[in-house]
């Protein structure tokens, strides 16, 4: 008769699973094998606490995403590796969540200092309680809007955000030492990437850009979402600086069927990621948005199936659009899927050809990511394709 695995066994099994998929620094591995994630998730089945999945800890009524959750452990490991916290560091975390990530940070900095802030009083109290219970009472927990940071314990050697950030607040700049590291899930043109940045004077420069997904921070409203049909089962998400005529797009989807298909020369395998197409497109094209299509819309055949229905890149201009598609073809057993674009509207095929150009550019160097240089909006932008936001300018170059 098999015995039920213990928390220690489950924790080590999870870490082994993560190590099987990605490289993790020895100190991060040690912290993840030490800190009991289950202690930060009371009421959750033990085995569920040690699966590589996010766990909601507080719902957000009327909203599609929770108010707070425990992040996917492999993403936690990835971001801690990007941060590179060292013994003695003074670290600020934006988004306390369960307190688990702050506990890992406390293990990494040793006699250093960890401050974590959260806007929600219940979440902050939960983090304080669990950190105390697990012996991490030296972590400072502050109930506050994370956009305001925590000047009382500044300056910080490292800052990490565990919520999706659309713009980088000046408060974070002002409290990060020169040479310090900032890791955050940065949102632009409908996507989210965990970006690791190092401060050099009035510039933040990237050396790591990884795909991720996070609940957005409260208080930044630069992203817009608009339905493209009466039932809101087809939606477009875009940034405030983008001109999107949602009424014209809705009319186009209603009256222009079926989609025109424009294939690219790029094929992918069944387990091969092609999210880099989106990233590549944003480094030179301000028409990139996100298309969301629900299962209901697909069942009703309201639209040709996007590559990833819940979140696919789409080029939008006037009353026309073109979005990423993936089609199975049996020609190449190693890479049986062809990437392409579905076009709607009078200029849809031109947009589709432009999207195919982005696909082919990605296909020629699939693992290459752009260099990101961020400057405060008040100081002007660095060289490269610039995305302007109220508090920061983001320059992307390949």
Coordinates of C-alpha atoms in Angstrom, one line a residue:
X1 CA 0.0 0.0 0.0
X2 CA 1.5 3.3 -1.1
X3 CA 2.0 6.0 1.5
X4 CA 0.7 9.6 1.0
X5 CA 3.6 11.8 0.1
X6 CA 4.7 14.3 2.7
X7 CA 4.9 18.1 2.1
X8 CA 8.7 17.8 1.9
X9 CA 8.5 15.1 -0.8
X10 CA 5.9 17.0 -2.8
X11 CA 8.0 20.2 -2.6
X12 CA 11.2 18.5 -3.7
X13 CA 9.2 16.7 -6.5
X14 CA 7.9 20.1 -7.8
X15 CA 11.4 21.7 -7.7
X16 CA 12.8 18.6 -9.6
X17 CA 10.0 19.1 -12.2
X18 CA 11.0 22.8 -12.6
X19 CA 14.7 21.9 -12.9
X20 CA 13.8 19.5 -15.7
X21 CA 12.4 22.3 -17.8
X22 CA 14.7 25.3 -17.0
X23 CA 18.0 26.2 -15.4
X24 CA 17.6 27.6 -11.8
X25 CA 20.4 29.2 -9.8
X26 CA 21.5 27.1 -6.8
X27 CA 20.4 29.6 -4.2
X28 CA 17.0 29.9 -5.8
X29 CA 16.7 26.1 -5.9
X30 CA 17.7 25.9 -2.2
X31 CA 15.2 28.5 -1.2
X32 CA 12.4 26.8 -3.1
X33 CA 13.3 23.5 -1.4
X34 CA 13.2 25.2 2.0
X35 CA 10.1 27.4 2.1
X36 CA 6.9 25.5 2.5
X37 CA 4.5 26.8 -0.2
X38 CA 1.6 24.9 1.5
X39 CA 1.9 27.1 4.6
X40 CA 1.1 30.1 2.5
X41 CA -2.0 28.5 1.0
X42 CA -4.2 27.4 3.9
X43 CA -7.3 25.4 2.9
X44 CA -5.7 24.2 -0.3
X45 CA -5.1 20.4 -0.7
X46 CA -1.5 19.6 -0.1
X47 CA -0.9 18.1 -3.6
X48 CA -2.5 21.2 -5.2
X49 CA -0.1 23.4 -3.3
X50 CA 2.8 21.7 -5.0
X51 CA 1.5 21.7 -8.6
X52 CA 3.1 24.1 -11.1
X53 CA -0.1 26.2 -11.2
X54 CA -1.3 29.6 -10.0
X55 CA -3.7 29.5 -7.0
X56 CA -6.3 32.3 -6.5
X57 CA -6.3 33.6 -3.0
X58 CA -8.9 36.5 -3.5
X59 CA -11.5 36.8 -6.2
X60 CA -12.3 40.1 -8.0
X61 CA -16.1 40.2 -8.4
X62 CA -17.2 41.3 -11.8
X63 CA -13.7 41.1 -13.3
X64 CA -12.3 38.3 -15.4
X65 CA -9.0 38.1 -13.4
X66 CA -8.6 37.5 -9.6
X67 CA -7.5 40.3 -7.3
X68 CA -4.6 38.3 -6.0
X69 CA -3.1 34.9 -6.5
X70 CA -0.1 32.7 -5.8
X71 CA 2.0 32.8 -9.0
X72 CA 3.0 29.7 -10.9
X73 CA 6.1 28.3 -9.1
X74 CA 8.2 27.9 -12.3
X75 CA 7.5 31.6 -13.1
X76 CA 8.5 32.5 -9.5
X77 CA 11.8 30.6 -10.0
X78 CA 12.3 32.3 -13.4
X79 CA 11.8 35.8 -12.0
X80 CA 14.0 35.2 -8.9
X81 CA 16.7 34.0 -11.3
X82 CA 16.3 37.3 -13.3
X83 CA 16.5 39.4 -10.1
X84 CA 19.7 37.8 -8.8
X85 CA 19.1 38.9 -5.1
X86 CA 22.3 38.4 -3.0
X87 CA 23.0 38.1 0.7
X88 CA 22.8 41.6 2.3
X89 CA 20.6 43.1 -0.4
X90 CA 17.8 45.5 0.4
X91 CA 14.8 44.3 -1.8
X92 CA 11.4 45.7 -2.4
X93 CA 8.5 43.5 -3.7
X94 CA 5.4 45.1 -5.2
X95 CA 2.5 42.8 -4.6
X96 CA 2.7 40.8 -1.4
X97 CA 0.2 38.1 -2.5
X98 CA 0.4 35.1 -0.2
X99 CA 3.8 36.1 1.2
X100 CA 5.5 33.1 -0.4
X101 CA 7.7 35.1 -2.8
X102 CA 8.7 37.4 0.1
X103 CA 9.7 34.4 2.1
X104 CA 11.9 33.1 -0.8
X105 CA 13.5 36.6 -1.0
X106 CA 14.2 36.6 2.7
X107 CA 16.0 33.3 2.3
X108 CA 18.1 34.7 -0.6
X109 CA 19.1 38.0 1.1
X110 CA 19.9 36.4 4.5
X111 CA 20.6 39.3 6.9
X112 CA 19.5 41.7 4.2
X113 CA 16.1 43.3 4.1
X114 CA 12.9 42.5 2.4
X115 CA 9.9 44.9 2.2
X116 CA 6.7 43.8 0.5
X117 CA 3.6 46.1 -0.2
X118 CA 0.1 45.3 -1.2
X119 CA -2.9 47.6 -1.8
X120 CA -5.5 45.1 -0.4
X121 CA -5.8 45.0 3.4
X122 CA -6.9 41.3 3.4
X123 CA -4.0 40.3 1.2
X124 CA -1.5 42.3 3.3
X125 CA -2.8 40.7 6.5
X126 CA -2.6 37.2 5.0
X127 CA 1.0 37.8 4.0
X128 CA 1.9 39.1 7.4
X129 CA 0.3 36.2 9.1
X130 CA 1.9 33.5 7.0
X131 CA 5.3 35.1 7.0
X132 CA 5.2 35.2 10.8
X133 CA 4.1 31.6 11.0
X134 CA 7.0 30.4 8.8
X135 CA 9.7 32.3 10.7
X136 CA 10.0 35.1 8.2
X137 CA 9.0 37.8 10.7
X138 CA 11.9 40.1 9.6
X139 CA 10.1 40.8 6.3
X140 CA 8.3 44.2 6.4
X141 CA 4.7 44.1 5.1
X142 CA 3.1 47.4 4.2
X143 CA -0.5 47.9 3.2
X144 CA -0.2 50.5 0.4
X145 CA -0.7 51.2 -3.3
X146 CA 2.4 49.6 -4.8
X147 CA 2.7 52.5 -7.3
X148 CA 3.8 54.6 -4.4
X149 CA 6.6 52.2 -3.4
X150 CA 8.0 52.3 0.1
X151 CA 10.3 55.2 0.6
X152 CA 10.8 54.5 4.3
X153 CA 13.1 51.6 3.6
X154 CA 14.7 53.0 0.4
X155 CA 17.0 53.0 -1.5
X156 CA 16.7 49.5 -2.8
X157 CA 19.3 47.2 -4.5
X158 CA 16.6 45.2 -6.1
X159 CA 12.9 45.8 -6.9
X160 CA 10.6 43.0 -8.1
X161 CA 6.9 43.4 -9.1
X162 CA 4.6 40.3 -9.0
X163 CA 1.7 42.1 -10.6
X164 CA 1.4 43.2 -14.3
X165 CA 2.8 46.7 -14.8
X166 CA 1.8 48.9 -17.8
X167 CA 4.1 51.8 -17.0
X168 CA 7.1 52.2 -14.7
X169 CA 6.4 54.8 -12.0
X170 CA 8.9 57.4 -11.2
X171 CA 8.7 56.5 -7.5
X172 CA 10.4 53.2 -8.4
X173 CA 13.1 55.0 -10.3
X174 CA 13.7 57.3 -7.4
X175 CA 14.1 54.4 -4.9
X176 CA 16.4 52.1 -7.0
X177 CA 20.1 52.5 -6.6
X178 CA 22.3 53.1 -9.6
X179 CA 23.4 49.7 -10.7
X180 CA 20.3 48.2 -9.1
X181 CA 18.0 45.6 -10.7
X182 CA 14.3 45.9 -11.5
X183 CA 12.3 42.8 -12.6
X184 CA 8.7 43.3 -13.5
X185 CA 5.9 41.8 -15.7
X186 CA 5.8 44.6 -18.2
X187 CA 2.7 45.0 -20.4
X188 CA 2.8 46.6 -23.9
X189 CA 0.8 46.1 -27.0
X190 CA -1.4 43.5 -25.4
X191 CA 1.3 41.1 -24.2
X192 CA 3.1 40.7 -20.9
X193 CA 6.8 39.9 -20.5
X194 CA 9.0 39.5 -17.4
X195 CA 11.8 42.0 -18.1
X196 CA 15.0 42.2 -16.1
X197 CA 16.4 45.7 -16.2
X198 CA 19.6 47.3 -14.7
X199 CA 19.7 51.0 -13.9
X200 CA 22.5 53.0 -15.3
X201 CA 21.8 56.6 -14.5
X202 CA 18.6 57.7 -16.3
X203 CA 18.3 54.5 -18.2
X204 CA 17.1 51.0 -17.5
X205 CA 18.5 48.4 -19.9
X206 CA 17.3 44.8 -20.3
X207 CA 19.3 41.6 -20.3
X208 CA 16.4 39.1 -20.0
X209 CA 12.9 39.1 -21.5
X210 CA 10.6 36.1 -20.7
X211 CA 7.0 35.3 -21.5
X212 CA 4.7 35.4 -18.5
X213 CA 1.2 36.4 -17.4
X214 CA 0.1 38.3 -14.3
X215 CA -2.9 40.0 -12.7
X216 CA -2.5 43.8 -13.6
X217 CA -1.6 46.3 -10.9
X218 CA -4.5 48.5 -9.6
X219 CA -4.2 52.1 -10.6
X220 CA -2.8 52.0 -14.1
X221 CA -5.5 52.4 -16.8
X222 CA -3.5 52.7 -20.0
X223 CA -4.9 49.5 -21.5
X224 CA -8.4 49.5 -23.1
X225 CA -10.7 46.6 -23.9
X226 CA -13.5 46.9 -26.4
X227 CA -16.0 44.3 -27.7
X228 CA -16.3 43.7 -31.4
X229 CA -19.7 42.0 -31.3
X230 CA -23.0 42.4 -29.4
X231 CA -22.3 39.5 -27.0
X232 CA -18.7 40.7 -26.3
X233 CA -17.4 37.2 -27.2
X234 CA -14.8 38.9 -29.5
X235 CA -12.7 41.7 -28.0
X236 CA -9.7 43.8 -28.8
X237 CA -7.3 45.1 -26.2
X238 CA -5.1 48.0 -27.0
X239 CA -3.0 50.8 -25.4
X240 CA -4.2 54.3 -24.9
X241 CA -1.8 55.8 -27.5
X242 CA -3.2 53.5 -30.2
X243 CA -6.0 54.8 -32.5
X244 CA -8.5 51.9 -32.7
X245 CA -11.9 52.4 -34.4
X246 CA -13.8 49.6 -32.6
X247 CA -17.1 50.5 -34.3
X248 CA -15.6 50.1 -37.8
X249 CA -13.9 46.9 -36.8
X250 CA -17.1 45.5 -35.4
X251 CA -18.9 46.3 -38.7
X252 CA -16.1 44.6 -40.7
X253 CA -16.3 41.4 -38.7
X254 CA -20.1 41.4 -39.1
X255 CA -20.1 41.9 -42.9
X256 CA -16.8 40.6 -44.2
X257 CA -16.7 36.8 -44.2
X258 CA -15.0 34.5 -44.6
X259 CA -11.5 35.5 -43.7
X260 CA -8.8 35.6 -46.3
X261 CA -5.8 33.5 -45.4
X262 CA -2.2 34.6 -46.0
X263 CA 0.3 31.8 -45.2
X264 CA 3.9 32.5 -44.0
X265 CA 7.0 30.4 -44.8
X266 CA 7.3 29.4 -41.1
X267 CA 6.4 26.1 -39.6
X268 CA 6.4 25.1 -35.9
X269 CA 6.3 21.8 -33.9
X270 CA 3.5 20.9 -31.6
X271 CA 5.4 22.0 -28.5
X272 CA 7.2 24.9 -30.0
X273 CA 6.4 28.4 -28.8
X274 CA 5.7 31.1 -31.3
X275 CA 5.0 33.9 -28.9
X276 CA 8.1 35.5 -30.2
X277 CA 6.2 36.7 -33.2
X278 CA 4.2 39.1 -31.0
X279 CA 7.4 40.4 -29.4
X280 CA 9.1 40.8 -32.7
X281 CA 6.1 42.7 -34.2
X282 CA 6.0 45.3 -31.3
X283 CA 9.6 46.3 -31.9
X284 CA 8.6 48.2 -35.0
X285 CA 4.9 48.2 -35.5
X286 CA 2.5 50.4 -33.5
X287 CA -0.6 48.6 -34.9
X288 CA -0.1 45.5 -32.7
X289 CA -3.0 44.8 -30.3
X290 CA -4.4 41.7 -28.6
X291 CA -7.4 39.8 -29.9
X292 CA -9.6 37.7 -27.5
X293 CA -12.0 35.2 -28.9
X294 CA -14.1 33.1 -26.6
X295 CA -15.1 29.4 -27.2
X296 CA -18.7 30.6 -27.7
X297 CA -17.6 32.8 -30.7
X298 CA -15.7 29.9 -32.2
X299 CA -18.6 27.5 -31.8
X300 CA -20.9 30.0 -33.6
X301 CA -18.2 30.4 -36.3
X302 CA -18.3 34.1 -35.9
X303 CA -14.6 34.3 -36.7
X304 CA -11.8 32.2 -38.1
X305 CA -9.9 30.5 -35.2
X306 CA -6.9 32.6 -34.1
X307 CA -3.6 30.8 -33.2
X308 CA -4.4 31.2 -29.5
X309 CA -8.0 32.2 -29.1
X310 CA -7.7 33.8 -25.7
X311 CA -4.7 36.0 -26.6
X312 CA -3.4 36.4 -30.1
X313 CA -1.5 39.3 -31.8
X314 CA -3.6 41.3 -34.3
X315 CA -2.7 44.2 -36.5
X316 CA -5.4 46.8 -36.6
X317 CA -5.8 49.8 -38.9
X318 CA -9.0 51.7 -39.6
X319 CA -11.7 49.2 -40.5
X320 CA -9.3 46.3 -41.2
X321 CA -7.5 43.7 -39.1
X322 CA -5.2 40.7 -39.5
X323 CA -4.3 38.2 -36.8
X324 CA -2.0 35.2 -36.3
X325 CA -3.3 31.8 -37.3
X326 CA -1.8 28.3 -37.1
X327 CA -2.8 25.6 -39.6
X328 CA -2.0 21.9 -39.5
X329 CA -0.2 20.6 -42.6
X330 CA 1.2 17.1 -42.9
X331 CA 4.2 18.0 -45.1
X332 CA 6.8 18.1 -42.3
X333 CA 6.3 15.6 -39.4
X334 CA 8.8 17.6 -37.2
X335 CA 7.0 20.9 -37.8
X336 CA 3.5 20.1 -38.9
X337 CA 2.0 23.5 -38.3
X338 CA 2.2 26.5 -40.6
X339 CA 1.9 30.1 -39.2
X340 CA -0.1 32.6 -41.2
X341 CA -2.6 35.5 -40.9
X342 CA -6.3 35.8 -41.3
X343 CA -7.5 39.0 -42.9
X344 CA -10.7 41.0 -42.6
X345 CA -11.7 44.3 -44.1
X346 CA -10.7 46.2 -47.2
X347 CA -7.1 46.6 -46.2
X348 CA -6.9 43.3 -44.3
X349 CA -4.7 41.5 -46.8
X350 CA -2.1 44.3 -46.7
X351 CA -2.1 44.0 -42.9
X352 CA -1.8 40.2 -43.2
X353 CA 1.2 40.6 -45.5
X354 CA 2.8 42.9 -42.9
X355 CA 2.1 40.3 -40.1
X356 CA 3.6 37.6 -42.3
X357 CA 6.7 39.8 -42.6
X358 CA 6.9 39.9 -38.8
X359 CA 6.4 36.1 -38.7
X360 CA 9.2 35.5 -41.2
X361 CA 11.5 38.0 -39.3
X362 CA 10.9 36.0 -36.1
X363 CA 11.4 32.7 -38.0
X364 CA 14.9 33.7 -39.1
X365 CA 16.1 34.0 -35.5
X366 CA 13.5 32.4 -33.3
X367 CA 15.3 32.7 -29.9
X368 CA 16.5 36.3 -30.3
X369 CA 14.8 38.9 -28.2
X370 CA 15.0 42.7 -28.4
X371 CA 17.0 44.9 -26.2
X372 CA 14.8 47.2 -24.2
X373 CA 16.0 50.6 -22.9
X374 CA 13.6 52.5 -20.6
X375 CA 13.9 56.2 -19.8
X376 CA 11.8 58.5 -17.7
X377 CA 9.3 60.3 -19.9
X378 CA 10.7 63.7 -18.7
X379 CA 14.2 63.0 -20.0
X380 CA 13.3 61.9 -23.5
X381 CA 13.6 58.5 -25.3
X382 CA 16.6 56.4 -26.2
X383 CA 17.3 55.3 -29.8
X384 CA 15.1 52.6 -31.3
X385 CA 11.4 52.1 -31.9
X386 CA 9.8 54.0 -29.0
X387 CA 6.6 53.3 -27.1
X388 CA 5.6 56.3 -25.1
X389 CA 3.8 56.1 -21.8
X390 CA 3.0 58.8 -19.3
X391 CA 5.9 58.1 -16.9
X392 CA 8.3 56.2 -19.1
X393 CA 9.5 55.7 -22.7
X394 CA 10.3 52.2 -23.9
X395 CA 12.8 51.8 -26.8
X396 CA 13.1 48.4 -28.5
X397 CA 15.9 47.4 -30.8
X398 CA 17.0 44.1 -32.4

